[in-house]
Amino acid sequence: MANNNQPIEKTGVVTESLPNIMFRVQLEEGGEPILAYLSGKMRLHRIRVLVGDKVIMEMDPYGGKARITKRL
C-alpha cells in the first residue's frame, strides 16, 4: 500500500517573525501566507531566519502548520 502521507516541500519567503520561533511565510506560487515553525535541527544548530529570507518548508497534506527545514 502506498503511503500518501508524505510531506509536501514548498519554497517561500518569510514575511513576518512571530513569538516562539513562529513565522508567516508567503509561498512563491502565491495565495495566503502560511504559519510555519523551525525544525528541531535548525533550532539545535541555532540557524537564524530573518524576514525576507527564502526558505524550504515541509507541509502536511492535511493542512495546518508548516515546518521550515532549510534556509536558502
Coordinates of C-alpha atoms in Angstrom, one line a residue:
M1 CA 0.0 0.0 0.0
A2 CA 1.4 3.4 -0.9
N3 CA 2.0 5.9 1.8
N4 CA 0.3 9.2 0.8
N5 CA 1.1 11.0 4.0
Q6 CA 4.4 12.2 2.7
P7 CA 5.1 15.9 3.5
I8 CA 4.9 18.3 0.5
E9 CA 8.0 20.5 0.0
K10 CA 7.4 24.2 -1.0
T11 CA 9.5 27.3 -1.1
G12 CA 8.5 30.7 0.2
V13 CA 9.7 34.0 1.6
V14 CA 9.4 34.9 5.3
T15 CA 7.2 37.9 5.6
E16 CA 6.7 38.2 9.4
S17 CA 8.5 36.9 12.5
L18 CA 6.2 35.9 15.4
P19 CA 6.9 34.9 19.0
N20 CA 8.1 31.3 19.9
I21 CA 10.1 30.8 16.7
M22 CA 7.0 31.0 14.5
F23 CA 7.0 32.7 11.1
R24 CA 4.5 33.8 8.5
V25 CA 5.7 32.6 5.1
Q26 CA 4.4 33.7 1.7
L27 CA 4.5 30.8 -0.9
E28 CA 6.2 31.5 -4.2
E29 CA 3.1 30.3 -6.0
G30 CA 1.0 33.0 -4.3
G31 CA -2.1 32.5 -2.1
E32 CA -2.5 33.2 1.6
P33 CA 0.6 33.3 3.9
I34 CA 1.2 30.1 5.9
L35 CA 2.1 29.8 9.6
A36 CA 5.4 27.9 9.9
Y37 CA 7.8 26.9 12.7
L38 CA 11.5 26.0 12.7
S39 CA 12.5 22.3 12.6
G40 CA 14.4 20.8 15.5
K41 CA 17.7 20.6 13.7
M42 CA 17.5 24.3 12.8
R43 CA 16.8 25.1 16.5
L44 CA 19.7 22.8 17.6
H45 CA 22.2 24.4 15.3
R46 CA 20.8 27.9 16.1
I47 CA 20.2 28.8 12.4
R48 CA 18.7 32.2 12.3
V49 CA 15.8 33.0 10.0
L50 CA 15.0 36.7 9.3
V51 CA 12.3 38.5 7.5
G52 CA 13.0 38.4 3.7
D53 CA 14.8 35.0 3.8
K54 CA 13.9 32.4 1.3
V55 CA 13.1 29.0 2.9
I56 CA 12.1 25.5 2.1
M57 CA 9.2 24.1 4.1
E58 CA 7.5 20.7 4.6
M59 CA 3.8 21.0 4.6
D60 CA 1.3 18.4 5.9
P61 CA -1.1 17.2 3.2
Y62 CA -4.0 17.8 5.6
G63 CA -3.2 21.5 6.2
G64 CA -2.1 23.1 9.5
K65 CA 1.3 24.5 10.2
A66 CA 4.4 24.0 8.0
R67 CA 7.9 23.1 9.2
I68 CA 10.8 25.2 7.9
T69 CA 13.6 22.8 7.1
K70 CA 16.1 24.8 5.2
R71 CA 17.1 28.5 4.7
L72 CA 18.3 29.3 1.2

